[in-house]
CSV table of C-alpha atoms in Angstrom, one decimal:
chain,number,residue,atom,x,y,z
X,1,MET,CA,-24.6,-28.9,15.9
X,2,THR,CA,-24.9,-28.2,12.2
X,3,ASN,CA,-23.7,-31.0,10.1
X,4,GLN,CA,-21.1,-30.8,7.3
X,5,THR,CA,-23.6,-31.1,4.5
X,6,GLU,CA,-25.6,-28.1,5.7
X,7,VAL,CA,-22.5,-26.0,6.0
X,8,GLU,CA,-21.5,-26.9,2.4
X,9,GLU,CA,-25.0,-26.2,1.2
X,10,TYR,CA,-25.0,-22.8,2.8
X,11,ASN,CA,-21.5,-22.0,1.5
X,12,TYR,CA,-22.4,-23.0,-2.1
X,13,SER,CA,-19.4,-23.2,-4.4
X,14,VAL,CA,-21.3,-22.4,-7.6
X,15,PHE,CA,-23.6,-19.3,-7.9
X,16,VAL,CA,-27.1,-20.2,-9.3
X,17,GLY,CA,-29.0,-17.2,-8.0
X,18,SER,CA,-30.6,-16.4,-4.6
X,19,GLU,CA,-33.9,-18.2,-4.0
X,20,GLU,CA,-34.5,-16.2,-0.8
X,21,PHE,CA,-36.0,-13.0,-2.2
X,22,VAL,CA,-39.6,-14.4,-1.8
X,23,SER,CA,-39.2,-15.6,1.8
X,24,PHE,CA,-37.4,-12.4,2.8
X,25,ARG,CA,-40.6,-10.4,2.5
X,26,THR,CA,-42.4,-12.2,5.2
X,27,LEU,CA,-39.5,-13.1,7.5
X,28,LEU,CA,-38.8,-10.0,9.7
X,29,PRO,CA,-41.2,-7.2,8.8
X,30,VAL,CA,-40.6,-3.7,10.3
X,31,GLY,CA,-41.8,-3.6,13.9
X,32,SER,CA,-40.5,-7.2,14.6
X,33,SER,CA,-38.0,-7.8,17.4
X,34,ALA,CA,-34.6,-8.3,15.9
X,35,PRO,CA,-33.3,-11.7,16.6
X,36,ASP,CA,-30.0,-11.7,18.6
X,37,PHE,CA,-27.0,-13.8,17.7
X,38,GLN,CA,-23.3,-13.9,18.4
X,39,ALA,CA,-20.6,-13.2,15.8
X,40,THR,CA,-16.9,-12.7,15.8
X,41,LEU,CA,-15.5,-9.1,15.8
X,42,LEU,CA,-12.8,-9.2,13.1
X,43,GLU,CA,-10.7,-6.5,14.8
X,44,THR,CA,-10.3,-8.4,18.1
X,45,GLY,CA,-11.4,-12.0,17.3
X,46,GLN,CA,-13.7,-11.8,20.3
X,47,PRO,CA,-17.4,-13.0,20.2
X,48,MET,CA,-19.9,-10.1,20.2
X,49,LYS,CA,-23.7,-10.2,20.5
X,50,LEU,CA,-25.6,-8.0,18.1
X,51,SER,CA,-27.8,-6.8,20.9
X,52,GLU,CA,-24.8,-5.2,22.5
X,53,TYR,CA,-25.0,-2.6,19.7
X,54,TRP,CA,-28.8,-1.9,19.8
X,55,LYS,CA,-28.9,-1.8,23.6
X,56,LYS,CA,-26.9,1.5,23.4
X,57,ARG,CA,-27.6,3.0,20.0
X,58,ASP,CA,-29.5,2.6,16.8
X,59,VAL,CA,-27.6,0.2,14.5
X,60,LEU,CA,-27.4,-0.1,10.8
X,61,ILE,CA,-26.3,-3.6,9.7
X,62,GLU,CA,-25.2,-4.4,6.2
X,63,PHE,CA,-24.8,-8.0,5.3
X,64,GLY,CA,-22.4,-9.0,2.6
X,65,SER,CA,-19.2,-10.5,1.4
X,66,LEU,CA,-16.1,-9.7,-0.7
X,67,THR,CA,-17.7,-11.4,-3.7
M,1,MET,CA,-22.1,8.2,5.5
M,2,ALA,CA,-21.2,6.1,8.6
M,3,LYS,CA,-19.1,9.0,9.9
M,4,GLU,CA,-21.8,11.6,9.3
M,5,PHE,CA,-24.4,9.6,11.2
M,6,ALA,CA,-22.0,8.6,14.0
M,7,ARG,CA,-22.7,12.0,15.4
M,8,LYS,CA,-26.4,11.2,15.5
M,9,ASN,CA,-26.0,8.1,17.8
M,10,ILE,CA,-26.1,5.4,15.2
M,11,ASP,CA,-23.6,2.7,14.7
M,12,PHE,CA,-22.9,1.2,11.2
M,13,ILE,CA,-21.7,-2.4,11.2
M,14,PHE,CA,-20.9,-4.9,8.5
M,15,LEU,CA,-21.8,-8.6,8.9
M,16,TYR,CA,-19.6,-10.9,6.8
M,17,THR,CA,-21.6,-13.8,5.3
M,18,ARG,CA,-20.9,-16.6,2.8
M,19,GLU,CA,-19.3,-15.6,-0.6
M,20,ALA,CA,-22.2,-14.6,-2.9
M,21,HIS,CA,-20.1,-15.3,-6.1
M,22,PRO,CA,-17.4,-17.7,-5.2
M,23,GLY,CA,-14.5,-18.0,-7.6
M,24,GLU,CA,-10.9,-19.3,-7.8
M,25,ASN,CA,-9.5,-16.3,-5.8
M,26,TYR,CA,-12.3,-16.4,-3.1
M,27,PRO,CA,-13.9,-19.8,-3.1
M,28,ALA,CA,-16.7,-21.0,-0.8
M,29,HIS,CA,-15.7,-21.1,2.8
M,30,ARG,CA,-14.7,-24.5,4.1
M,31,SER,CA,-13.3,-23.3,7.5
M,32,PHE,CA,-13.9,-20.4,9.8
M,33,GLU,CA,-10.2,-19.3,9.5
M,34,GLN,CA,-10.8,-19.0,5.7
M,35,LYS,CA,-13.9,-16.9,6.3
M,36,LEU,CA,-11.9,-14.6,8.6
M,37,ALA,CA,-9.2,-14.3,6.0
M,38,HIS,CA,-11.7,-13.3,3.3
M,39,ALA,CA,-13.2,-10.8,5.7
M,40,ARG,CA,-9.8,-9.3,6.3
M,41,ALA,CA,-9.2,-9.1,2.5
M,42,PHE,CA,-12.6,-7.4,2.2
M,43,ARG,CA,-11.6,-4.8,4.8
M,44,GLU,CA,-8.3,-4.1,3.1
M,45,HIS,CA,-9.7,-3.9,-0.4
M,46,PHE,CA,-12.6,-1.6,0.4
M,47,LYS,CA,-10.8,0.2,3.2
M,48,VAL,CA,-13.7,-0.6,5.5
M,49,GLU,CA,-13.7,1.5,8.7
M,50,ARG,CA,-16.9,0.2,10.2
M,51,PRO,CA,-16.6,-2.7,12.6
M,52,ILE,CA,-16.8,-6.0,10.8
M,53,LEU,CA,-18.6,-8.9,12.5
M,54,VAL,CA,-18.0,-12.4,11.0
M,55,ASP,CA,-20.9,-14.8,11.1
M,56,ASP,CA,-20.2,-18.4,11.9
M,57,LEU,CA,-19.4,-20.9,9.2
M,58,ALA,CA,-22.9,-22.3,9.0
M,59,GLY,CA,-24.4,-18.7,8.5
M,60,SER,CA,-26.6,-18.9,11.7
M,61,GLY,CA,-27.0,-15.1,11.9
M,62,HIS,CA,-27.4,-14.6,8.1
M,63,ASN,CA,-30.1,-17.3,8.2
M,64,LEU,CA,-32.1,-15.5,11.0
M,65,TYR,CA,-32.2,-12.3,8.9
M,66,GLY,CA,-33.2,-13.8,5.5
M,67,MET,CA,-29.9,-14.9,3.8
M,68,LEU,CA,-29.9,-12.3,1.0
M,69,PRO,CA,-26.5,-11.4,-0.3
M,70,ASN,CA,-26.4,-7.7,0.4
M,71,MET,CA,-29.4,-6.7,2.6
M,72,THR,CA,-29.6,-3.9,5.2
M,73,TYR,CA,-31.4,-3.7,8.5
M,74,LEU,CA,-31.9,-0.6,10.7
M,75,ILE,CA,-32.5,-1.7,14.3
M,76,GLY,CA,-33.6,0.9,16.9
M,77,ARG,CA,-32.7,1.0,20.6
M,78,SER,CA,-36.0,-0.8,21.2
M,79,GLY,CA,-34.5,-3.8,19.5
M,80,LYS,CA,-37.2,-3.5,16.8
M,81,VAL,CA,-36.6,-3.5,13.1
M,82,LEU,CA,-37.3,0.1,11.9
M,83,PHE,CA,-36.3,-0.3,8.2
M,84,ARG,CA,-35.0,-3.1,6.1
M,85,ALA,CA,-34.1,-3.5,2.4
M,86,GLU,CA,-33.3,-6.3,0.1
M,87,TRP,CA,-30.2,-4.4,-1.2
M,88,THR,CA,-27.8,-2.0,0.5
M,89,ASP,CA,-28.2,1.4,-1.3
M,90,PRO,CA,-26.7,4.4,0.5
M,91,PRO,CA,-29.3,7.1,-0.6
M,92,THR,CA,-32.1,4.8,0.4
M,93,ILE,CA,-30.6,4.2,3.8
M,94,GLU,CA,-30.0,7.9,4.3
M,95,TYR,CA,-33.6,8.6,3.4
M,96,ALA,CA,-34.8,6.0,5.9
M,97,ILE,CA,-32.6,7.1,8.8
M,98,ASN,CA,-33.5,10.8,8.3
M,99,TYR,CA,-37.2,9.8,8.3
M,100,VAL,CA,-36.8,8.0,11.6
M,101,PHE,CA,-34.8,10.8,13.2
M,102,GLN,CA,-37.2,13.5,12.0
M,103,SER,CA,-40.2,11.5,13.3
M,104,ARG,CA,-38.6,11.1,16.7
M,105,SER,CA,-37.7,14.7,16.8
M,106,ARG,CA,-41.3,15.8,16.0
M,107,ARG,CA,-42.5,13.4,18.7
M,108,ARG,CA,-40.2,15.0,21.2
M,109,ASP,CA,-41.5,18.3,20.2
M,110,GLY,CA,-44.9,17.1,21.5
M,111,LEU,CA,-46.6,16.1,18.2
M,112,ARG,CA,-48.8,13.0,18.6
M,113,LEU,CA,-47.3,10.5,16.2
M,114,ALA,CA,-48.4,6.8,16.2
M,115,PRO,CA,-46.0,4.3,14.6
M,116,PHE,CA,-47.5,2.2,11.7
M,117,TYR,CA,-46.4,-0.4,9.3
M,118,ALA,CA,-45.3,0.9,5.9
M,119,GLU,CA,-43.5,-0.3,2.7
M,120,PHE,CA,-42.1,1.4,-0.3
M,121,VAL,CA,-40.2,0.4,-3.5
M,122,GLY,CA,-36.5,1.1,-3.4
M,123,TYR,CA,-34.5,2.2,-6.4
M,124,ARG,CA,-30.8,1.2,-6.2
M,125,TRP,CA,-28.0,2.3,-8.4
M,126,ASN,CA,-26.9,-0.7,-10.5
M,127,ASP,CA,-23.5,-0.5,-12.3
M,128,PRO,CA,-23.0,-3.5,-14.5
M,129,ALA,CA,-19.3,-2.6,-15.2
M,130,LYS,CA,-18.5,-2.4,-11.5
M,131,PHE,CA,-20.4,-5.6,-10.8
M,132,GLN,CA,-18.4,-7.5,-13.5
M,133,GLU,CA,-15.2,-6.1,-12.0
M,134,GLY,CA,-16.2,-7.6,-8.7
M,135,LEU,CA,-16.8,-11.0,-10.3
M,136,ARG,CA,-13.4,-10.9,-12.0
M,137,ARG,CA,-11.9,-10.2,-8.6
M,138,ALA,CA,-13.5,-13.4,-7.3
M,139,GLY,CA,-12.2,-15.3,-10.4
M,140,GLN,CA,-13.2,-16.5,-13.9
M,141,GLN,CA,-15.5,-19.1,-12.4
M,142,ALA,CA,-17.6,-16.3,-10.7
M,143,VAL,CA,-17.9,-14.5,-14.1
M,144,ASP,CA,-19.0,-17.7,-15.9
M,145,ASP,CA,-21.4,-18.8,-13.2
M,146,PHE,CA,-23.1,-15.5,-13.2
M,147,ALA,CA,-23.3,-15.4,-17.1
M,148,ARG,CA,-24.9,-18.9,-17.0
M,149,THR,CA,-27.4,-17.9,-14.4
M,150,THR,CA,-28.3,-14.7,-16.3
M,151,GLN,CA,-29.0,-16.8,-19.4
M,152,ARG,CA,-31.3,-19.1,-17.4
M,153,TRP,CA,-33.1,-16.0,-15.9
M,154,GLN,CA,-33.7,-14.6,-19.4
M,155,LYS,CA,-35.3,-17.9,-20.5
M,156,GLN,CA,-37.4,-18.2,-17.4
M,157,GLY,CA,-39.1,-14.8,-17.6
M,158,PRO,CA,-40.1,-12.8,-14.5
M,159,ARG,CA,-38.3,-13.9,-11.4
M,160,PRO,CA,-40.4,-14.5,-8.3
M,161,GLY,CA,-39.8,-12.0,-5.5
M,162,ARG,CA,-38.3,-9.4,-7.8
M,163,ILE,CA,-39.9,-6.1,-8.5
M,164,GLU,CA,-40.1,-4.9,-12.1
M,165,LEU,CA,-41.2,-1.4,-12.9
M,166,SER,CA,-41.0,0.5,-16.2
M,167,GLU,CA,-41.5,4.0,-14.7
């Protein structure tokens, strides 16, 4: 269970610039197995595993937010 | 682009993360319901037709993939990462997908092709006016926070993990 402080740290309320550009380079190089996780499909509100997509077809995933 | 490639057996999905530039209108998420509401607003505003998946409040999925604000991954049916980029840039994605499809097709035609690790520098289209418009949509705080951070970057010099090229 993730604690409240970690949740608030992740969801920062003031932008100070991403520090993750350095670690990104070594995290999941091409050829790595994509880690699976569950997220909520907005359309239905149902949980969905990412692997459900790549089991059937190639999948292009864009990460982002409104802001 | 999503529609064009849909014919070629590729799904495009959007993974909704934390707010990169929180402001008065779209502050940092403090509940999952709020995150869902922001994702709905995003869908309406940009008329997004791709399926939108919303990560949990703690960003568990985002964390597994590197936490960058607008990155892209192409994952093959093998479950392997075939292409990834720090930023989402449509022409770069199109280039990568076409390369993968062409390689597979040549392989199917009987050409002996061995997969190998490769990297290249991407060039993304950067529109400051459009970016500022996005910040204003989030609220004045987002505009101010970004301006303050930019000033700090300028004082600090080259930023670690960033590529700078003059050509």
